[in-house]
Amino acid sequence: MELLKPDLTIIARSEVFPHLLTGTLTQIPCQPFIQHIIRIVQAPINRTASFPASSLIMYDPYCSISRDKWHKRRKTGGRIPQLRKKRKFELGRPAANTRIGSHRVHTIRTMGGNKKYRALRLDTGNFSWGSEAISRKTRIIDVVYNASNNELVRTKTLVKSCIVQVDATPFRQWYEAHYAKPLGRKQGVKLSEAEDAVLKKLDGASKKLKKKYAEREKTAKVDHALEEEFSTGRVLAKVASRPGQCGRCDGYVLEGKELEFYTRKLKTKKGK
Amino acid sequence: MGTVDHMQWLSLLADHWFRRGAWVKNLPGQPTKIKTERSFQRQPNVFLNNKKHLLSGKGKKNLRYFKNVGLGFKTPREAIDGTYIDRKCPFTGNVSIRGRILSGVVTKMKMQRTIVIRRDFLHYVKKYNRFEKRHKNMSVHLSPCFRDVALGDVVTVGECRPLSKTVRFNVLKVTKGASGSKKGFSKF
């Protein structure tokens, strides 16, 4: 990290911005500058070995984002005079804006030497199906709704508590193996041999096995709304982890009242 | 401030019931405005999607988490039976009451789910051997389980973790104030 500043100023001066001959990093607004640099660096230009893309950290640790309280006014409305300069423990870092794409996660050294995993692109997550109490790693297909900001839906940004569409096949596979019943299968569609074998498992099975599956059948019913989702191959889920902090996009499949709430929201949005 | 037309009130109520959380005009006596919620309101400690619960139709009543805040404060009926979701409520949310227990008089109820109370006290001036009146205002979180709170009510508040920039206390008990003016000095 301490190598970053000198590296970027070299680029600024010599190659990329010849007109910024005297510019140092602190004099240029960081965010757009760094993103511009990254765009250039990622282009296939023969850069020197002193500038590998993996060490390109997307922030300046002393950027103008700070989480201090003394810039705010008091409850009475009075100003607070500045007592001190910005401190390192008050720092803030630019947002991750995690998108859907092939896995890209950067490690960040935080206060105390600890790590944060800033996910920049994610494509899979561990989603749990609450009522069945199982979790499966699935592909994230699309961001569908965000309660805070429609912009984040448009840019397909993964954040905690956004509603995503997730690939339903691992859950369906588990269900069919666990209950030996089809889930969300369309009528008259021919299944592959392997899938068929799973569903027909009980045909030549022992009495004990049949008894086990008969027990399971008692709780095998899946809510109608969820079954419909399975037939389309995509299931709505809510992200419950913070991708910009832990580098993972995990969550849970929407069911029951929550599913009803969000499908209604999506319908009204589509209706508009 | 005239009376609200009966039909108008009924239609507003119907609006509220059929669309979860529609805008409700600030009816006299109702301190809170309800906004249309953009995200599903739920208590994080309650698992709503228990399979048996989902399939067998609704249980006798909705699953609800509530707790006893301790220190002898009774959790209100409305907190246990109600359907509101408030994560800053001391009875149904994620705040614990610890530290100071204070009381004050309600002066303003214009904020959403939080009120301003006034605490009066006497300050002794040694030189003159006498007291002077002083007061401090305090913003305090008011859970939706306390429904009939009016200006001038005496309110017991307990300290909790910071809930916002200025709110560190949470209403635990409301006692009807005498109909004295709120501006008057009342010592307790």
JSON list of C-alpha atoms in Angstrom, two decimals, chain A residues 95-248:
[
{"chain": "A", "resi": 95, "resn": "ALA", "atom": "CA", "xyz": [-17.83, 1.76, -1.76]},
{"chain": "A", "resi": 96, "resn": "ALA", "atom": "CA", "xyz": [-17.34, -1.64, -3.34]},
{"chain": "A", "resi": 97, "resn": "ASN", "atom": "CA", "xyz": [-20.30, -1.48, -5.75]},
{"chain": "A", "resi": 98, "resn": "THR", "atom": "CA", "xyz": [-20.16, -5.22, -6.15]},
{"chain": "A", "resi": 99, "resn": "ARG", "atom": "CA", "xyz": [-21.46, -6.30, -9.54]},
{"chain": "A", "resi": 100, "resn": "ILE", "atom": "CA", "xyz": [-22.44, -9.64, -10.97]},
{"chain": "A", "resi": 101, "resn": "GLY", "atom": "CA", "xyz": [-19.57, -11.13, -12.93]},
{"chain": "A", "resi": 102, "resn": "SER", "atom": "CA", "xyz": [-16.68, -13.50, -12.69]},
{"chain": "A", "resi": 103, "resn": "HIS", "atom": "CA", "xyz": [-15.31, -13.65, -9.17]},
{"chain": "A", "resi": 104, "resn": "ARG", "atom": "CA", "xyz": [-13.06, -10.74, -8.20]},
{"chain": "A", "resi": 105, "resn": "VAL", "atom": "CA", "xyz": [-12.32, -9.96, -4.57]},
{"chain": "A", "resi": 106, "resn": "HIS", "atom": "CA", "xyz": [-9.68, -7.63, -3.19]},
{"chain": "A", "resi": 107, "resn": "THR", "atom": "CA", "xyz": [-8.21, -7.95, 0.26]},
{"chain": "A", "resi": 108, "resn": "ILE", "atom": "CA", "xyz": [-7.92, -4.81, 2.33]},
{"chain": "A", "resi": 109, "resn": "ARG", "atom": "CA", "xyz": [-5.74, -4.32, 5.37]},
{"chain": "A", "resi": 110, "resn": "THR", "atom": "CA", "xyz": [-7.86, -2.66, 8.04]},
{"chain": "A", "resi": 111, "resn": "MET", "atom": "CA", "xyz": [-7.31, -1.14, 11.45]},
{"chain": "A", "resi": 112, "resn": "GLY", "atom": "CA", "xyz": [-5.35, -3.43, 13.70]},
{"chain": "A", "resi": 113, "resn": "GLY", "atom": "CA", "xyz": [-3.99, -5.49, 10.82]},
{"chain": "A", "resi": 114, "resn": "ASN", "atom": "CA", "xyz": [-7.28, -7.23, 10.19]},
{"chain": "A", "resi": 115, "resn": "LYS", "atom": "CA", "xyz": [-8.68, -8.06, 6.78]},
{"chain": "A", "resi": 116, "resn": "LYS", "atom": "CA", "xyz": [-11.72, -7.10, 4.85]},
{"chain": "A", "resi": 117, "resn": "TYR", "atom": "CA", "xyz": [-12.60, -8.75, 1.59]},
{"chain": "A", "resi": 118, "resn": "ARG", "atom": "CA", "xyz": [-13.95, -6.23, -0.82]},
{"chain": "A", "resi": 119, "resn": "ALA", "atom": "CA", "xyz": [-15.91, -8.12, -3.44]},
{"chain": "A", "resi": 120, "resn": "LEU", "atom": "CA", "xyz": [-15.87, -6.29, -6.73]},
{"chain": "A", "resi": 121, "resn": "ARG", "atom": "CA", "xyz": [-17.48, -8.95, -8.87]},
{"chain": "A", "resi": 122, "resn": "LEU", "atom": "CA", "xyz": [-19.35, -12.00, -7.67]},
{"chain": "A", "resi": 123, "resn": "ASP", "atom": "CA", "xyz": [-21.22, -14.66, -9.50]},
{"chain": "A", "resi": 124, "resn": "THR", "atom": "CA", "xyz": [-22.16, -17.27, -6.89]},
{"chain": "A", "resi": 125, "resn": "GLY", "atom": "CA", "xyz": [-23.34, -17.29, -3.33]},
{"chain": "A", "resi": 126, "resn": "ASN", "atom": "CA", "xyz": [-24.41, -19.68, -0.63]},
{"chain": "A", "resi": 127, "resn": "PHE", "atom": "CA", "xyz": [-28.18, -19.36, -0.34]},
{"chain": "A", "resi": 128, "resn": "SER", "atom": "CA", "xyz": [-30.27, -21.15, 2.21]},
{"chain": "A", "resi": 129, "resn": "TRP", "atom": "CA", "xyz": [-33.78, -22.48, 1.83]},
{"chain": "A", "resi": 130, "resn": "GLY", "atom": "CA", "xyz": [-35.14, -21.71, 5.29]},
{"chain": "A", "resi": 131, "resn": "SER", "atom": "CA", "xyz": [-38.15, -23.96, 5.52]},
{"chain": "A", "resi": 132, "resn": "GLU", "atom": "CA", "xyz": [-36.13, -26.98, 4.35]},
{"chain": "A", "resi": 133, "resn": "ALA", "atom": "CA", "xyz": [-33.09, -25.95, 6.40]},
{"chain": "A", "resi": 134, "resn": "ILE", "atom": "CA", "xyz": [-30.54, -26.50, 3.66]},
{"chain": "A", "resi": 135, "resn": "SER", "atom": "CA", "xyz": [-28.04, -24.25, 1.90]},
{"chain": "A", "resi": 136, "resn": "ARG", "atom": "CA", "xyz": [-26.66, -24.58, -1.55]},
{"chain": "A", "resi": 137, "resn": "LYS", "atom": "CA", "xyz": [-24.10, -22.67, -3.55]},
{"chain": "A", "resi": 138, "resn": "THR", "atom": "CA", "xyz": [-25.91, -21.15, -6.51]},
{"chain": "A", "resi": 139, "resn": "ARG", "atom": "CA", "xyz": [-25.27, -18.79, -9.34]},
{"chain": "A", "resi": 140, "resn": "ILE", "atom": "CA", "xyz": [-26.60, -15.27, -8.93]},
{"chain": "A", "resi": 141, "resn": "ILE", "atom": "CA", "xyz": [-28.43, -14.33, -12.08]},
{"chain": "A", "resi": 142, "resn": "ASP", "atom": "CA", "xyz": [-29.83, -10.87, -11.65]},
{"chain": "A", "resi": 143, "resn": "VAL", "atom": "CA", "xyz": [-30.53, -8.07, -9.17]},
{"chain": "A", "resi": 144, "resn": "VAL", "atom": "CA", "xyz": [-34.22, -7.44, -9.16]},
{"chain": "A", "resi": 145, "resn": "TYR", "atom": "CA", "xyz": [-35.11, -5.04, -6.36]},
{"chain": "A", "resi": 146, "resn": "ASN", "atom": "CA", "xyz": [-33.44, -2.78, -3.86]},
{"chain": "A", "resi": 147, "resn": "ALA", "atom": "CA", "xyz": [-35.45, -1.09, -1.14]},
{"chain": "A", "resi": 148, "resn": "SER", "atom": "CA", "xyz": [-32.99, 1.80, -0.75]},
{"chain": "A", "resi": 149, "resn": "ASN", "atom": "CA", "xyz": [-32.09, 2.83, -4.23]},
{"chain": "A", "resi": 150, "resn": "ASN", "atom": "CA", "xyz": [-33.39, 2.03, -7.71]},
{"chain": "A", "resi": 151, "resn": "GLU", "atom": "CA", "xyz": [-30.07, 3.07, -9.16]},
{"chain": "A", "resi": 152, "resn": "LEU", "atom": "CA", "xyz": [-28.48, 0.03, -7.54]},
{"chain": "A", "resi": 153, "resn": "VAL", "atom": "CA", "xyz": [-30.93, -2.19, -9.34]},
{"chain": "A", "resi": 154, "resn": "ARG", "atom": "CA", "xyz": [-30.18, -0.60, -12.66]},
{"chain": "A", "resi": 155, "resn": "THR", "atom": "CA", "xyz": [-26.44, -1.03, -12.20]},
{"chain": "A", "resi": 156, "resn": "LYS", "atom": "CA", "xyz": [-26.98, -4.54, -10.76]},
{"chain": "A", "resi": 157, "resn": "THR", "atom": "CA", "xyz": [-25.11, -3.83, -7.58]},
{"chain": "A", "resi": 158, "resn": "LEU", "atom": "CA", "xyz": [-25.04, -6.55, -4.93]},
{"chain": "A", "resi": 159, "resn": "VAL", "atom": "CA", "xyz": [-25.55, -5.22, -1.43]},
{"chain": "A", "resi": 160, "resn": "LYS", "atom": "CA", "xyz": [-27.04, -6.56, 1.73]},
{"chain": "A", "resi": 161, "resn": "SER", "atom": "CA", "xyz": [-30.81, -6.83, 1.62]},
{"chain": "A", "resi": 162, "resn": "CYS", "atom": "CA", "xyz": [-31.19, -6.53, -2.13]},
{"chain": "A", "resi": 163, "resn": "ILE", "atom": "CA", "xyz": [-33.44, -9.04, -3.85]},
{"chain": "A", "resi": 164, "resn": "VAL", "atom": "CA", "xyz": [-31.74, -11.23, -6.42]},
{"chain": "A", "resi": 165, "resn": "GLN", "atom": "CA", "xyz": [-32.73, -13.98, -8.77]},
{"chain": "A", "resi": 166, "resn": "VAL", "atom": "CA", "xyz": [-30.82, -17.11, -8.11]},
{"chain": "A", "resi": 167, "resn": "ASP", "atom": "CA", "xyz": [-30.39, -20.32, -10.03]},
{"chain": "A", "resi": 168, "resn": "ALA", "atom": "CA", "xyz": [-32.91, -22.85, -8.72]},
{"chain": "A", "resi": 169, "resn": "THR", "atom": "CA", "xyz": [-31.30, -26.08, -9.94]},
{"chain": "A", "resi": 170, "resn": "PRO", "atom": "CA", "xyz": [-29.22, -27.01, -6.85]},
{"chain": "A", "resi": 171, "resn": "PHE", "atom": "CA", "xyz": [-32.32, -26.66, -4.66]},
{"chain": "A", "resi": 172, "resn": "ARG", "atom": "CA", "xyz": [-34.44, -28.64, -7.04]},
{"chain": "A", "resi": 173, "resn": "GLN", "atom": "CA", "xyz": [-31.79, -31.35, -7.21]},
{"chain": "A", "resi": 174, "resn": "TRP", "atom": "CA", "xyz": [-31.70, -31.59, -3.44]},
{"chain": "A", "resi": 175, "resn": "TYR", "atom": "CA", "xyz": [-35.49, -31.69, -3.18]},
{"chain": "A", "resi": 176, "resn": "GLU", "atom": "CA", "xyz": [-35.86, -34.44, -5.75]},
{"chain": "A", "resi": 177, "resn": "ALA", "atom": "CA", "xyz": [-33.16, -36.48, -4.10]},
{"chain": "A", "resi": 178, "resn": "HIS", "atom": "CA", "xyz": [-34.56, -35.95, -0.61]},
{"chain": "A", "resi": 179, "resn": "TYR", "atom": "CA", "xyz": [-38.24, -36.51, -1.30]},
{"chain": "A", "resi": 180, "resn": "ALA", "atom": "CA", "xyz": [-38.12, -38.46, -4.59]},
{"chain": "A", "resi": 181, "resn": "LYS", "atom": "CA", "xyz": [-40.78, -36.16, -5.97]},
{"chain": "A", "resi": 182, "resn": "PRO", "atom": "CA", "xyz": [-40.57, -33.77, -8.92]},
{"chain": "A", "resi": 183, "resn": "LEU", "atom": "CA", "xyz": [-40.42, -30.08, -8.16]},
{"chain": "A", "resi": 184, "resn": "GLY", "atom": "CA", "xyz": [-41.44, -27.49, -10.68]},
{"chain": "A", "resi": 185, "resn": "ARG", "atom": "CA", "xyz": [-41.26, -29.87, -13.60]},
{"chain": "A", "resi": 186, "resn": "LYS", "atom": "CA", "xyz": [-43.34, -28.96, -16.58]},
{"chain": "A", "resi": 187, "resn": "GLN", "atom": "CA", "xyz": [-45.90, -31.48, -17.78]},
{"chain": "A", "resi": 188, "resn": "GLY", "atom": "CA", "xyz": [-44.79, -33.71, -20.62]},
{"chain": "A", "resi": 189, "resn": "VAL", "atom": "CA", "xyz": [-41.17, -32.60, -20.69]},
{"chain": "A", "resi": 190, "resn": "LYS", "atom": "CA", "xyz": [-38.82, -35.55, -20.96]},
{"chain": "A", "resi": 191, "resn": "LEU", "atom": "CA", "xyz": [-36.26, -35.69, -18.17]},
{"chain": "A", "resi": 192, "resn": "SER", "atom": "CA", "xyz": [-32.69, -36.82, -18.62]},
{"chain": "A", "resi": 193, "resn": "GLU", "atom": "CA", "xyz": [-31.77, -40.32, -17.50]},
{"chain": "A", "resi": 194, "resn": "ALA", "atom": "CA", "xyz": [-29.98, -39.23, -14.36]},
{"chain": "A", "resi": 195, "resn": "GLU", "atom": "CA", "xyz": [-32.87, -37.01, -13.26]},
{"chain": "A", "resi": 196, "resn": "ASP", "atom": "CA", "xyz": [-35.35, -39.74, -14.03]},
{"chain": "A", "resi": 197, "resn": "ALA", "atom": "CA", "xyz": [-33.35, -42.23, -11.99]},
{"chain": "A", "resi": 198, "resn": "VAL", "atom": "CA", "xyz": [-33.48, -39.96, -8.97]},
{"chain": "A", "resi": 199, "resn": "LEU", "atom": "CA", "xyz": [-37.23, -39.60, -9.16]},
{"chain": "A", "resi": 200, "resn": "LYS", "atom": "CA", "xyz": [-37.80, -43.29, -9.76]},
{"chain": "A", "resi": 201, "resn": "LYS", "atom": "CA", "xyz": [-35.48, -44.27, -6.91]},
{"chain": "A", "resi": 202, "resn": "LEU", "atom": "CA", "xyz": [-38.24, -45.88, -4.93]},
{"chain": "A", "resi": 203, "resn": "ASP", "atom": "CA", "xyz": [-39.41, -48.23, -7.66]},
{"chain": "A", "resi": 204, "resn": "GLY", "atom": "CA", "xyz": [-37.15, -51.12, -6.81]},
{"chain": "A", "resi": 205, "resn": "ALA", "atom": "CA", "xyz": [-36.29, -50.06, -3.31]},
{"chain": "A", "resi": 206, "resn": "SER", "atom": "CA", "xyz": [-36.31, -52.01, -0.07]},
{"chain": "A", "resi": 207, "resn": "LYS", "atom": "CA", "xyz": [-39.15, -51.72, 2.40]},
{"chain": "A", "resi": 208, "resn": "LYS", "atom": "CA", "xyz": [-36.99, -49.78, 4.82]},
{"chain": "A", "resi": 209, "resn": "LEU", "atom": "CA", "xyz": [-36.12, -47.20, 2.20]},
{"chain": "A", "resi": 210, "resn": "LYS", "atom": "CA", "xyz": [-39.72, -46.80, 1.18]},
{"chain": "A", "resi": 211, "resn": "LYS", "atom": "CA", "xyz": [-40.69, -46.31, 4.79]},
{"chain": "A", "resi": 212, "resn": "LYS", "atom": "CA", "xyz": [-38.07, -43.60, 5.17]},
{"chain": "A", "resi": 213, "resn": "TYR", "atom": "CA", "xyz": [-39.36, -41.74, 2.16]},
{"chain": "A", "resi": 214, "resn": "ALA", "atom": "CA", "xyz": [-42.95, -42.18, 3.24]},
{"chain": "A", "resi": 215, "resn": "GLU", "atom": "CA", "xyz": [-42.08, -40.41, 6.48]},
{"chain": "A", "resi": 216, "resn": "ARG", "atom": "CA", "xyz": [-40.50, -37.56, 4.56]},
{"chain": "A", "resi": 217, "resn": "GLU", "atom": "CA", "xyz": [-43.48, -37.27, 2.30]},
{"chain": "A", "resi": 218, "resn": "LYS", "atom": "CA", "xyz": [-45.49, -35.89, 5.18]},
{"chain": "A", "resi": 219, "resn": "THR", "atom": "CA", "xyz": [-43.61, -32.61, 5.05]},
{"chain": "A", "resi": 220, "resn": "ALA", "atom": "CA", "xyz": [-42.78, -32.64, 1.36]},
{"chain": "A", "resi": 221, "resn": "LYS", "atom": "CA", "xyz": [-45.35, -30.08, 0.30]},
{"chain": "A", "resi": 222, "resn": "VAL", "atom": "CA", "xyz": [-43.87, -26.85, -1.00]},
{"chain": "A", "resi": 223, "resn": "ASP", "atom": "CA", "xyz": [-45.72, -23.55, -0.99]},
{"chain": "A", "resi": 224, "resn": "HIS", "atom": "CA", "xyz": [-47.47, -22.85, -4.28]},
{"chain": "A", "resi": 225, "resn": "ALA", "atom": "CA", "xyz": [-45.73, -19.56, -4.97]},
{"chain": "A", "resi": 226, "resn": "LEU", "atom": "CA", "xyz": [-42.33, -21.14, -4.49]},
{"chain": "A", "resi": 227, "resn": "GLU", "atom": "CA", "xyz": [-43.19, -24.08, -6.72]},
{"chain": "A", "resi": 228, "resn": "GLU", "atom": "CA", "xyz": [-44.06, -21.68, -9.51]},
{"chain": "A", "resi": 229, "resn": "GLU", "atom": "CA", "xyz": [-40.64, -20.10, -9.17]},
{"chain": "A", "resi": 230, "resn": "PHE", "atom": "CA", "xyz": [-38.99, -23.48, -9.46]},
{"chain": "A", "resi": 231, "resn": "SER", "atom": "CA", "xyz": [-40.73, -24.14, -12.73]},
{"chain": "A", "resi": 232, "resn": "THR", "atom": "CA", "xyz": [-39.09, -21.03, -14.21]},
{"chain": "A", "resi": 233, "resn": "GLY", "atom": "CA", "xyz": [-35.70, -22.15, -12.92]},
{"chain": "A", "resi": 234, "resn": "ARG", "atom": "CA", "xyz": [-35.11, -18.93, -11.00]},
{"chain": "A", "resi": 235, "resn": "VAL", "atom": "CA", "xyz": [-35.85, -18.32, -7.40]},
{"chain": "A", "resi": 236, "resn": "LEU", "atom": "CA", "xyz": [-36.04, -14.99, -5.59]},
{"chain": "A", "resi": 237, "resn": "ALA", "atom": "CA", "xyz": [-33.64, -14.62, -2.72]},
{"chain": "A", "resi": 238, "resn": "LYS", "atom": "CA", "xyz": [-32.50, -11.87, -0.41]},
{"chain": "A", "resi": 239, "resn": "VAL", "atom": "CA", "xyz": [-28.85, -11.14, 0.19]},
{"chain": "A", "resi": 240, "resn": "ALA", "atom": "CA", "xyz": [-28.05, -11.35, 3.90]},
{"chain": "A", "resi": 241, "resn": "SER", "atom": "CA", "xyz": [-24.28, -10.87, 3.89]},
{"chain": "A", "resi": 242, "resn": "ARG", "atom": "CA", "xyz": [-22.33, -7.72, 3.11]},
{"chain": "A", "resi": 243, "resn": "PRO", "atom": "CA", "xyz": [-20.34, -8.36, -0.06]},
{"chain": "A", "resi": 244, "resn": "GLY", "atom": "CA", "xyz": [-18.12, -5.32, 0.37]},
{"chain": "A", "resi": 245, "resn": "GLN", "atom": "CA", "xyz": [-17.06, -6.42, 3.83]},
{"chain": "A", "resi": 246, "resn": "CYS", "atom": "CA", "xyz": [-16.80, -10.20, 3.76]},
{"chain": "A", "resi": 247, "resn": "GLY", "atom": "CA", "xyz": [-16.43, -10.77, 0.05]},
{"chain": "A", "resi": 248, "resn": "ARG", "atom": "CA", "xyz": [-19.35, -13.14, -0.14]}
]
